[in-house]
Short mmCIF file of C-alpha atoms and ligand atoms in Angstrom, two decimals:
data_model
loop_
_atom_site.label_atom_id
_atom_site.label_comp_id
_atom_site.label_asym_id
_atom_site.label_seq_id
_atom_site.Cartn_x
_atom_site.Cartn_y
_atom_site.Cartn_z
CA MET G 25 0.00 0.00 0.00
CA PRO G 26 1.46 3.39 -0.94
CA GLU G 27 1.84 5.73 2.02
CA SER G 28 -0.60 8.47 2.86
CA PHE G 29 0.47 11.92 4.01
CA ASP G 30 -0.90 14.98 5.77
CA VAL G 31 0.60 17.11 2.99
CA ILE G 32 1.95 16.34 -0.47
CA VAL G 33 3.77 19.30 -1.99
CA ILE G 34 4.21 19.18 -5.77
CA GLY G 35 7.46 20.87 -6.80
CA ALA G 36 10.66 21.28 -4.79
CA GLY G 37 11.53 24.88 -5.66
CA PRO G 38 11.90 27.52 -2.92
CA GLY G 39 8.12 27.61 -2.47
CA GLY G 40 7.64 23.86 -2.31
CA TYR G 41 10.71 22.72 -0.42
CA VAL G 42 10.36 25.45 2.21
CA CYS G 43 6.65 24.63 2.63
CA ALA G 44 7.53 20.94 3.05
CA ILE G 45 10.23 21.63 5.64
CA ARG G 46 8.07 24.05 7.67
CA ALA G 47 5.09 21.65 7.62
CA ALA G 48 7.36 18.82 8.83
CA GLN G 49 8.77 21.08 11.57
CA LEU G 50 5.18 21.59 12.74
CA GLY G 51 4.66 17.84 13.09
CA LEU G 52 2.86 17.04 9.83
CA LYS G 53 3.70 13.97 7.74
CA VAL G 54 4.99 15.44 4.48
CA ALA G 55 6.08 14.32 1.02
CA CYS G 56 7.44 16.56 -1.72
CA VAL G 57 7.28 15.46 -5.37
CA GLU G 58 9.97 16.63 -7.79
CA LYS G 59 10.39 15.56 -11.40
CA ARG G 60 13.83 17.15 -11.84
CA ALA G 61 16.80 14.95 -10.89
CA THR G 62 17.74 17.38 -8.10
CA LEU G 63 15.82 19.42 -5.52
CA GLY G 64 15.72 23.23 -5.35
CA GLY G 65 13.58 24.04 -8.40
CA THR G 66 14.29 26.77 -10.91
CA CYS G 67 15.98 28.92 -8.29
CA LEU G 68 18.76 26.57 -7.24
CA ASN G 69 19.21 24.66 -10.52
CA VAL G 70 18.76 27.16 -13.36
CA GLY G 71 17.81 30.49 -11.76
CA CYS G 72 18.95 32.58 -8.82
CA ILE G 73 21.96 30.54 -7.76
CA PRO G 74 23.75 29.75 -11.06
CA SER G 75 23.06 33.28 -12.33
CA LYS G 76 24.54 34.80 -9.18
CA ALA G 77 27.57 32.50 -9.42
CA LEU G 78 28.24 33.75 -12.98
CA LEU G 79 27.50 37.36 -12.00
CA GLN G 80 30.06 37.09 -9.21
CA SER G 81 32.72 35.41 -11.37
CA SER G 82 32.21 37.77 -14.32
CA GLU G 83 32.38 40.80 -12.02
CA HIS G 84 35.74 39.54 -10.69
CA PHE G 85 36.92 39.32 -14.32
CA GLU G 86 35.65 42.85 -14.97
CA GLU G 87 37.40 44.13 -11.85
CA ALA G 88 40.67 42.47 -12.80
CA ARG G 89 40.51 43.90 -16.32
CA HIS G 90 39.13 47.36 -15.70
CA LYS G 91 38.80 48.34 -12.06
CA LEU G 92 41.65 47.09 -9.89
CA ALA G 93 44.31 49.23 -11.58
CA ASP G 94 42.65 52.24 -9.90
CA HIS G 95 43.47 50.56 -6.58
CA GLY G 96 47.10 50.05 -7.61
CA VAL G 97 46.63 46.36 -8.30
CA LEU G 98 48.21 45.56 -11.64
CA PHE G 99 48.09 42.39 -13.75
CA ASP G 100 50.26 41.53 -16.71
CA GLY G 101 47.53 39.79 -18.64
CA VAL G 102 44.07 38.75 -17.52
CA LYS G 103 42.62 35.73 -19.22
CA LEU G 104 39.25 34.07 -19.09
CA ASP G 105 38.93 30.34 -18.38
CA LEU G 106 35.23 30.00 -19.17
CA ALA G 107 35.22 26.23 -18.69
CA LYS G 108 36.58 26.71 -15.15
CA MET G 109 34.05 29.48 -14.46
CA GLN G 110 31.20 27.24 -15.63
CA ALA G 111 32.54 24.30 -13.62
CA ARG G 112 32.65 26.45 -10.49
CA LYS G 113 29.06 27.51 -11.10
CA GLY G 114 28.16 23.81 -11.36
CA GLU G 115 29.82 23.13 -8.01
CA VAL G 116 27.91 26.00 -6.37
CA VAL G 117 24.62 24.60 -7.70
CA ALA G 118 25.50 21.04 -6.66
CA ALA G 119 26.32 22.10 -3.10
CA ASN G 120 23.04 24.01 -2.82
CA VAL G 121 20.78 21.27 -4.19
CA LYS G 122 22.51 18.68 -1.97
CA GLY G 123 21.83 21.00 0.93
CA VAL G 124 18.07 20.74 0.30
CA GLU G 125 18.34 16.94 0.15
CA PHE G 126 20.06 17.04 3.54
CA LEU G 127 17.31 19.30 4.95
CA PHE G 128 14.64 16.87 3.70
CA LYS G 129 16.36 13.99 5.50
CA LYS G 130 16.87 16.05 8.65
CA ASN G 131 13.19 17.04 8.74
CA LYS G 132 11.88 13.63 7.60
CA VAL G 133 10.30 14.95 4.41
CA THR G 134 9.82 12.11 1.89
CA TRP G 135 11.04 12.95 -1.61
CA LEU G 136 8.77 11.28 -4.17
CA LYS G 137 10.75 11.22 -7.44
CA GLY G 138 8.86 11.80 -10.67
CA ALA G 139 6.15 13.96 -12.20
CA ALA G 140 3.00 14.36 -10.12
CA ARG G 141 -0.56 14.38 -11.38
CA ILE G 142 -3.57 15.13 -9.23
CA VAL G 143 -5.97 12.29 -10.08
CA ALA G 144 -8.66 13.45 -7.63
CA PRO G 145 -8.74 15.81 -4.66
CA GLY G 146 -6.48 14.16 -2.06
CA LYS G 147 -4.95 11.71 -4.54
CA VAL G 148 -1.62 12.29 -6.28
CA GLU G 149 -0.07 9.91 -8.79
CA VAL G 150 3.71 9.71 -9.05
CA ALA G 151 5.60 7.13 -11.11
CA GLY G 152 2.64 4.78 -11.33
CA GLU G 153 1.75 4.92 -7.59
CA THR G 154 -1.17 6.83 -6.15
CA TYR G 155 -0.63 8.49 -2.79
CA ASP G 156 -3.31 9.88 -0.47
CA ALA G 157 -2.94 13.30 1.11
CA LYS G 158 -5.20 15.42 3.31
CA ASN G 159 -3.74 18.45 1.57
CA VAL G 160 -2.08 18.90 -1.80
CA VAL G 161 0.09 21.97 -2.45
CA ILE G 162 0.78 23.03 -6.03
CA ALA G 163 4.24 24.64 -6.15
CA THR G 164 5.17 23.83 -9.73
CA GLY G 165 6.71 27.22 -10.50
CA SER G 166 7.19 28.80 -13.90
CA GLU G 167 8.94 28.47 -17.24
CA SER G 168 10.28 30.89 -19.84
CA THR G 169 7.52 32.55 -21.92
CA PRO G 170 7.82 31.70 -25.64
CA LEU G 171 7.64 34.31 -28.43
CA ARG G 172 5.92 33.59 -31.70
CA GLY G 173 8.44 33.48 -34.57
CA VAL G 174 11.44 32.94 -32.27
CA GLU G 175 12.06 29.24 -31.82
CA VAL G 176 14.22 28.27 -28.85
CA ASP G 177 16.87 25.57 -29.42
CA GLU G 178 18.98 26.40 -26.33
CA THR G 179 22.05 26.75 -28.58
CA GLN G 180 21.58 29.71 -30.92
CA VAL G 181 18.31 30.94 -29.44
CA VAL G 182 18.41 30.34 -25.71
CA THR G 183 16.28 30.93 -22.65
CA SER G 184 17.97 31.85 -19.38
CA THR G 185 18.72 28.13 -18.92
CA GLY G 186 20.80 28.01 -22.13
CA ALA G 187 22.33 31.43 -21.41
CA LEU G 188 23.77 30.02 -18.18
CA GLU G 189 25.47 27.20 -20.11
CA LEU G 190 27.05 28.91 -23.14
CA PRO G 191 30.32 27.10 -23.90
CA ALA G 192 31.93 30.18 -25.53
CA VAL G 193 31.52 33.95 -25.29
CA PRO G 194 29.27 35.02 -28.18
CA GLY G 195 30.50 37.82 -30.44
CA HIS G 196 27.11 39.54 -30.37
CA LEU G 197 24.42 38.53 -27.88
CA VAL G 198 21.00 39.99 -28.48
CA VAL G 199 18.69 39.90 -25.49
CA ILE G 200 14.97 40.10 -26.18
CA GLY G 201 13.44 41.71 -23.09
CA GLY G 202 14.79 44.44 -20.80
CA GLY G 203 13.64 42.82 -17.56
CA VAL G 204 15.66 41.55 -14.63
CA ILE G 205 16.82 38.24 -16.14
CA GLY G 206 17.82 39.83 -19.47
CA LEU G 207 19.83 42.58 -17.79
CA GLU G 208 21.58 40.23 -15.36
CA LEU G 209 22.58 37.68 -17.98
CA GLY G 210 23.33 40.41 -20.52
CA SER G 211 25.72 41.89 -17.95
CA VAL G 212 27.44 38.54 -17.41
CA TRP G 213 28.24 38.07 -21.11
CA ARG G 214 29.11 41.75 -21.67
CA ARG G 215 31.68 41.52 -18.87
CA LEU G 216 33.10 38.35 -20.40
CA GLY G 217 33.60 40.10 -23.75
CA ALA G 218 30.37 39.89 -25.78
CA GLU G 219 28.77 42.85 -27.48
CA VAL G 220 25.28 42.95 -25.99
CA THR G 221 22.15 44.56 -27.42
CA VAL G 222 18.91 44.53 -25.43
CA ILE G 223 15.70 44.88 -27.43
CA GLU G 224 12.70 45.98 -25.36
CA TYR G 225 9.09 46.55 -26.41
CA LEU G 226 8.41 49.33 -23.90
CA ASP G 227 10.08 52.74 -23.75
CA ARG G 228 11.86 51.81 -20.53
CA LEU G 229 13.64 48.95 -18.78
CA VAL G 230 12.38 46.90 -15.81
CA PRO G 231 8.67 47.77 -15.95
CA GLY G 232 7.11 48.19 -12.52
CA MET G 233 10.29 49.51 -10.94
CA ASP G 234 10.63 53.17 -9.91
CA ASN G 235 10.99 55.33 -13.07
CA GLU G 236 13.93 57.40 -11.82
CA ILE G 237 15.87 54.25 -10.91
CA ALA G 238 15.00 52.59 -14.25
CA LYS G 239 16.39 55.60 -16.16
CA LEU G 240 19.55 55.66 -14.08
CA LEU G 241 19.99 51.92 -14.58
CA GLU G 242 19.72 52.36 -18.34
CA ARG G 243 22.37 55.12 -18.24
CA THR G 244 24.66 53.14 -15.95
CA LEU G 245 24.51 49.91 -17.94
CA GLY G 246 24.82 51.95 -21.14
CA LYS G 247 28.10 53.44 -19.85
CA GLN G 248 29.29 49.88 -19.23
CA GLY G 249 28.67 49.08 -22.90
CA LEU G 250 25.22 47.48 -23.05
CA ARG G 251 23.23 48.81 -26.00
CA PHE G 252 19.48 49.32 -25.77
CA LYS G 253 16.90 49.32 -28.49
CA LEU G 254 13.69 50.40 -26.77
CA LYS G 255 10.16 50.68 -28.22
CA SER G 256 11.01 47.79 -30.56
CA LYS G 257 9.49 44.38 -31.10
CA VAL G 258 11.08 41.22 -32.46
CA THR G 259 8.75 39.53 -34.93
CA GLY G 260 10.90 36.73 -36.29
CA ALA G 261 14.22 34.89 -36.10
CA THR G 262 16.01 33.07 -38.91
CA LYS G 263 18.87 30.77 -38.01
CA SER G 264 21.85 29.94 -40.21
CA ALA G 265 25.30 28.48 -39.70
CA ASP G 266 26.73 31.92 -38.88
CA GLY G 267 24.11 33.15 -36.51
CA VAL G 268 20.58 34.38 -36.11
CA THR G 269 18.93 37.20 -38.00
CA LEU G 270 16.15 38.89 -36.07
CA THR G 271 13.39 40.92 -37.65
CA VAL G 272 12.74 43.97 -35.51
CA GLU G 273 9.92 46.48 -35.91
CA PRO G 274 9.11 49.68 -34.06
CA ALA G 275 6.61 48.77 -31.30
CA ALA G 276 4.23 51.39 -32.67
CA GLY G 277 4.45 49.91 -36.16
CA GLY G 278 6.63 50.88 -39.11
CA ALA G 279 9.42 49.54 -41.28
CA ALA G 280 11.15 46.37 -40.13
CA GLU G 281 14.93 46.08 -39.86
CA GLU G 282 17.28 43.15 -39.42
CA VAL G 283 19.56 42.63 -36.44
CA LYS G 284 22.23 39.94 -36.61
CA ALA G 285 23.30 37.99 -33.54
CA ASP G 286 25.54 35.07 -32.70
CA VAL G 287 23.27 34.09 -29.84
CA VAL G 288 19.81 35.34 -28.93
CA LEU G 289 18.54 35.25 -25.35
CA LEU G 290 14.77 35.19 -25.14
CA ALA G 291 13.87 36.78 -21.79
CA ILE G 292 10.42 38.33 -22.17
CA GLY G 293 9.10 36.89 -18.94
CA ARG G 294 7.98 33.68 -17.29
CA ARG G 295 4.64 31.89 -17.31
CA PRO G 296 3.13 29.51 -14.77
CA HIS G 297 4.01 25.86 -15.19
CA THR G 298 0.96 23.61 -14.81
CA GLU G 299 1.27 21.18 -17.71
CA GLY G 300 0.37 17.55 -17.00
CA LEU G 301 -0.80 18.26 -13.45
CA GLY G 302 -4.41 17.32 -14.15
CA LEU G 303 -5.74 20.63 -12.82
CA ALA G 304 -8.60 20.93 -15.31
CA GLU G 305 -9.78 17.38 -14.51
CA ALA G 306 -9.56 18.12 -10.78
CA GLY G 307 -11.67 21.25 -11.38
CA VAL G 308 -9.02 23.72 -10.18
CA GLU G 309 -9.76 27.23 -11.46
CA MET G 310 -7.09 29.23 -13.27
CA ASP G 311 -6.98 32.99 -13.88
CA GLU G 312 -6.81 34.77 -17.25
CA ARG G 313 -3.00 34.42 -17.30
CA GLY G 314 -2.97 30.66 -16.68
CA ARG G 315 -2.03 31.01 -13.01
CA VAL G 316 -3.69 28.88 -10.35
CA LYS G 317 -6.36 31.02 -8.71
CA THR G 318 -6.20 31.19 -4.92
CA ASP G 319 -7.76 33.22 -2.13
CA ALA G 320 -5.62 35.32 0.22
CA HIS G 321 -4.74 32.14 2.17
CA PHE G 322 -3.50 30.09 -0.83
CA ALA G 323 -6.66 27.95 -1.07
CA THR G 324 -7.87 27.06 -4.57
CA ASN G 325 -11.57 26.56 -5.27
CA VAL G 326 -11.14 22.81 -4.59
CA PRO G 327 -11.06 21.97 -0.86
CA GLY G 328 -7.70 20.47 0.15
CA ILE G 329 -5.81 21.83 -2.89
CA TRP G 330 -3.59 24.85 -2.30
CA ALA G 331 -1.02 26.75 -4.38
CA ILE G 332 2.01 28.98 -3.77
CA GLY G 333 4.97 30.59 -5.54
CA ASP G 334 5.44 31.45 -9.22
CA VAL G 335 2.38 29.39 -10.22
CA ILE G 336 0.03 31.88 -8.50
CA ALA G 337 -0.37 35.66 -8.86
CA GLY G 338 2.27 38.07 -7.59
CA ALA G 339 5.97 38.74 -8.03
CA MET G 340 7.92 35.79 -9.42
CA LEU G 341 10.59 35.81 -6.75
CA ALA G 342 12.16 33.02 -4.73
CA HIS G 343 11.71 34.75 -1.36
CA LYS G 344 8.04 35.50 -2.12
CA ALA G 345 7.57 31.77 -2.87
CA GLU G 346 9.41 30.85 0.35
CA ASP G 347 7.34 33.18 2.52
CA GLU G 348 4.16 31.79 0.99
CA GLY G 349 5.45 28.27 1.66
CA VAL G 350 5.98 29.07 5.34
CA ALA G 351 2.62 30.84 5.70
CA LEU G 352 0.73 27.96 4.06
CA ALA G 353 2.49 25.30 6.16
CA GLU G 354 1.48 27.24 9.26
CA ILE G 355 -2.12 27.50 8.04
CA LEU G 356 -2.18 23.75 7.36
CA ALA G 357 -0.92 23.15 10.91
CA GLY G 358 -3.77 25.26 12.30
CA GLN G 359 -1.78 28.47 12.81
CA LYS G 360 -2.31 31.93 11.30
CA GLY G 361 0.21 32.11 8.44
CA HIS G 362 0.50 35.49 6.71
CA VAL G 363 2.60 37.20 4.02
CA ASN G 364 3.06 40.99 4.01
CA TYR G 365 3.25 41.71 0.28
CA ALA G 366 4.08 45.38 0.97
CA ALA G 367 7.45 44.35 2.39
CA ILE G 368 8.80 42.00 -0.30
CA PRO G 369 12.02 43.39 -1.77
CA GLY G 370 13.06 43.00 -5.41
CA VAL G 371 16.72 43.06 -6.42
CA ILE G 372 18.54 43.24 -9.75
CA TYR G 373 22.02 41.80 -9.33
CA THR G 374 23.80 43.90 -11.93
CA TRP G 375 26.70 46.00 -10.63
CA PRO G 376 25.78 48.46 -9.33
CA GLU G 377 22.74 46.63 -7.99
CA VAL G 378 19.15 47.84 -7.94
CA ALA G 379 16.81 47.17 -5.03
CA SER G 380 13.31 48.18 -4.26
CA VAL G 381 10.63 47.52 -1.66
CA GLY G 382 7.14 48.86 -1.07
CA ALA G 383 5.37 51.49 -3.16
CA THR G 384 6.96 53.46 -6.01
CA GLU G 385 6.36 57.19 -6.46
CA GLU G 386 4.23 56.37 -9.50
CA GLU G 387 2.03 54.04 -7.42
CA LEU G 388 1.66 56.57 -4.59
CA LYS G 389 0.70 59.33 -7.05
CA ALA G 390 -1.85 57.06 -8.75
CA ALA G 391 -3.34 56.15 -5.36
CA GLY G 392 -3.46 59.83 -4.31
CA VAL G 393 -1.24 59.23 -1.26
CA ALA G 394 0.62 62.35 -0.06
CA TYR G 395 4.26 61.41 0.51
CA LYS G 396 7.68 62.89 1.24
CA SER G 397 10.83 61.71 -0.47
CA GLY G 398 14.39 61.70 0.88
CA LYS G 399 17.36 60.99 -1.36
CA PHE G 400 21.06 60.56 -0.72
CA PRO G 401 23.80 59.74 -3.25
CA PHE G 402 26.62 57.24 -2.84
CA THR G 403 29.10 59.95 -3.97
CA ALA G 404 28.72 61.54 -0.53
CA ASN G 405 29.44 58.30 1.37
CA GLY G 406 32.97 57.66 2.62
CA ARG G 407 32.83 53.90 2.28
CA ALA G 408 31.52 54.02 -1.29
CA ARG G 409 34.36 56.42 -2.11
CA ALA G 410 36.91 54.07 -0.50
CA MET G 411 35.49 51.19 -2.55
CA GLY G 412 35.48 53.27 -5.74
CA ASP G 413 31.77 52.48 -6.21
CA MET G 414 29.93 55.78 -6.16
CA ASP G 415 27.18 55.40 -8.75
CA GLY G 416 23.61 55.71 -7.58
CA PHE G 417 21.50 56.81 -4.64
CA VAL G 418 18.98 55.67 -2.05
CA LYS G 419 15.48 57.13 -2.10
CA ILE G 420 13.07 56.64 0.78
CA LEU G 421 9.37 57.45 0.49
CA ALA G 422 7.36 58.20 3.63
CA ASP G 423 3.79 59.19 4.35
CA ALA G 424 3.55 63.00 4.36
CA LYS G 425 1.47 63.06 7.57
CA THR G 426 2.61 60.10 9.63
CA ASP G 427 6.21 59.75 8.33
CA ARG G 428 5.63 55.99 8.05
CA VAL G 429 8.01 54.39 5.52
CA LEU G 430 6.07 53.40 2.41
CA GLY G 431 8.85 52.36 0.05
CA ALA G 432 12.50 52.60 -0.90
CA HIS G 433 14.28 52.48 -4.24
CA MET G 434 18.02 52.20 -4.59
CA LEU G 435 20.75 51.86 -7.15
CA GLY G 436 24.28 51.41 -5.91
CA PRO G 437 26.89 49.05 -4.52
CA ASP G 438 25.38 46.13 -2.59
CA VAL G 439 21.93 47.72 -2.33
CA GLY G 440 20.49 44.19 -2.55
CA THR G 441 21.75 43.83 1.01
CA LEU G 442 20.95 47.39 2.13
CA ILE G 443 17.27 47.01 1.19
CA ALA G 444 16.70 44.57 4.09
CA GLU G 445 16.75 47.48 6.54
CA ILE G 446 13.81 49.11 4.79
CA SER G 447 11.89 45.81 4.48
CA LEU G 448 12.26 45.53 8.25
CA ALA G 449 11.18 49.16 8.71
CA ILE G 450 8.04 48.55 6.64
CA GLU G 451 7.33 45.27 8.48
CA PHE G 452 7.61 47.07 11.84
CA GLY G 453 5.57 50.09 10.64
CA ALA G 454 8.60 52.31 11.33
CA SER G 455 8.80 56.00 10.44
CA ALA G 456 11.61 57.54 8.40
CA GLU G 457 12.64 59.24 11.65
CA ASP G 458 12.98 55.80 13.32
CA VAL G 459 15.45 54.77 10.60
CA ALA G 460 17.25 58.13 10.80
CA ARG G 461 17.66 57.92 14.59
CA THR G 462 19.04 54.37 14.47
CA CYS G 463 22.81 54.33 14.90
CA HIS G 464 24.54 53.08 11.73
CA ALA G 465 28.19 51.96 11.86
CA HIS G 466 30.76 54.20 10.19
CA PRO G 467 32.05 53.90 7.56
CA THR G 468 29.42 51.68 5.92
CA LEU G 469 27.23 51.82 2.85
CA ASN G 470 24.27 51.60 5.26
CA GLU G 471 24.90 55.22 6.20
CA VAL G 472 23.41 56.15 2.82
CA VAL G 473 20.13 54.64 4.02
CA LYS G 474 20.30 56.63 7.24
CA GLU G 475 21.08 59.85 5.35
CA ALA G 476 18.19 59.24 2.93
CA ALA G 477 15.91 58.78 5.95
CA LEU G 478 17.24 62.08 7.38
CA ALA G 479 16.64 63.69 3.98
CA VAL G 480 12.94 62.80 4.20
CA ASP G 481 12.81 65.54 6.86
CA GLY G 482 15.21 67.80 4.94
CA ARG G 483 18.06 67.29 7.39
CA ALA G 484 20.69 65.07 5.76
CA LEU G 485 24.06 65.79 7.35
CA HIS G 486 26.73 64.92 4.83
CA ILE G 487 25.54 66.77 1.75
C1 LIG R 22 17.72 32.98 -14.57
C2 LIG R 22 16.84 33.25 -13.39
C3 LIG R 22 17.33 34.00 -12.34
C4 LIG R 22 16.54 34.25 -11.23
N1 LIG R 22 17.07 34.99 -10.22
C5 LIG R 22 16.32 35.24 -9.13
C6 LIG R 22 16.87 35.96 -8.04
O1 LIG R 22 18.03 36.37 -8.05
N2 LIG R 22 16.08 36.18 -6.96
C7 LIG R 22 14.78 35.73 -6.91
O2 LIG R 22 14.10 35.97 -5.90
N3 LIG R 22 14.25 35.05 -7.93
C8 LIG R 22 14.98 34.79 -9.03
N4 LIG R 22 14.45 34.05 -10.05
C9 LIG R 22 13.05 33.58 -9.92
C10 LIG R 22 12.99 32.35 -9.02
O3 LIG R 22 13.81 31.34 -9.55
C11 LIG R 22 11.54 31.88 -8.91
O4 LIG R 22 10.73 32.95 -8.46
C12 LIG R 22 11.42 30.74 -7.92
O5 LIG R 22 12.23 29.65 -8.30
C13 LIG R 22 9.97 30.27 -7.81
O6 LIG R 22 9.88 29.22 -6.91
P1 LIG R 22 8.75 28.13 -6.99
O7 LIG R 22 8.98 27.22 -5.84
O8 LIG R 22 7.42 28.78 -7.13
O9 LIG R 22 8.98 27.35 -8.37
P2 LIG R 22 10.26 26.70 -9.06
O10 LIG R 22 11.52 27.12 -8.44
O11 LIG R 22 10.07 26.94 -10.51
O12 LIG R 22 10.11 25.16 -8.75
C14 LIG R 22 9.06 24.38 -9.24
C15 LIG R 22 9.51 22.94 -9.29
O13 LIG R 22 8.37 22.14 -9.58
C16 LIG R 22 8.77 21.04 -10.38
N5 LIG R 22 7.58 20.53 -11.06
C17 LIG R 22 6.79 21.17 -11.95
N6 LIG R 22 5.76 20.39 -12.31
C18 LIG R 22 5.91 19.24 -11.62
C19 LIG R 22 5.16 18.03 -11.56
N7 LIG R 22 4.04 17.88 -12.25
N8 LIG R 22 5.61 17.05 -10.76
C20 LIG R 22 6.73 17.19 -10.04
N9 LIG R 22 7.48 18.31 -10.05
C21 LIG R 22 7.07 19.32 -10.82
C22 LIG R 22 9.77 21.68 -11.34
O14 LIG R 22 10.61 20.68 -11.88
C23 LIG R 22 10.50 22.65 -10.42
O15 LIG R 22 11.66 22.05 -9.88
C24 LIG R 22 15.22 33.75 -11.17
C25 LIG R 22 14.72 32.98 -12.22
C26 LIG R 22 15.51 32.72 -13.31
C27 LIG R 22 14.96 31.88 -14.42
#
């Protein structure tokens, strides 16, 4: 007789594996189904972790070639060993995915290997066996969105997965899509020596992010050598032995032109992954964008079937999936799980980095919320100057009446780490004055956050 479980989680990405571990910690009998050969989902295998490994390695290469001489560190000749860089990335991924396997064993989560299908509410089929579960959690994540006329072969036309595995630096990489993944992977290959052109449909990069930051990001990456073709749409791709020819038209319509590339990275977004799960047969409702529809507590319309992570509405981010996993596990254990969506940061791991949490100025204006803004540049920070990393600023937005922090938007060195302070401030309902009166060590980049908080009240000290 196959085993029965309190919870079967389908998908072992950051949403699923974290949900499984938390549910097991709370005393539930848990299995997690994963069809990939390793645990960790998109994030650990082909997403966050391998991309950050290559971003780190390529930034070291960039520093050695172009930045360290300013610090008096001279090299005779800097060479790239791409095979070694890729092998290191593989080791980083392997260590991380093994780590999840260890956590499953430690917490007594059963890993059911294979593709899961929900055959009826409370019944999940994996590799020919049907398992019973009081609760089934869909955490099947997302996949790269296709584009009509641009056929992916993961060699000449790649998704992010192929772009993480290129065996040689392309002469010209064309990235379709000026979102986070396109800019991060475009940066990796630009640093390693490729010419990189980013083609974007809209008139700006990173839609949804603060406008001022998006413009500065475009300028900053432009200075580094990335080329941008905005307000343009790719309508076709023709492959030949010497590359790919893209047909590109103005987004508003007009004459088409050709753009030649050695490799094309298709990065126009990600779509929910629900194929083969049997959701229609189980009667699970989906929304207009193919995402599993849930209420505010991750319940679908079918009792006992829940969903979290990239497969439901909201930001497609690993930490959002994780927080939902924890909240749902707690709900399933009879507790009051909750996710504060106003305090979920978003980071772009270019260098300098971009980080953002809470409302943007555009959102506050649209909602008619009166707010104050405080800004402070990295040029006026001693540590940034010592590092030689002075691009960018921190902007904090606070309620005009109550001074409560509503959002923060940053571009600069290591702002992906600095943003945590503002997430915490929002979570605690802190005011900009609370942040400003908190002692920040000197000399640190964090002082830019403090000064921006002081600037909300017009009293920054070091500018
Ligand atoms: C290149 C890239 C870089 C990224 N960088 C970042 C970053 O820096 N920070 C960040 O926050 N986010 C990043 N993301 C996004 C992040 O990876 C996702 O938001 C996150 O992985 C979503 O987690 P999840 O658990 O919902 O789904 P996933 O991680 O997609 O995991 C779902 C798992 O379910 C499995 N599965 C699907 N169907 C079945 C089935 N029927 N049976 C069994 N198993 C199944 C899949 O094999 C997969 O392993 C990046 C994504 C990409 C592609």
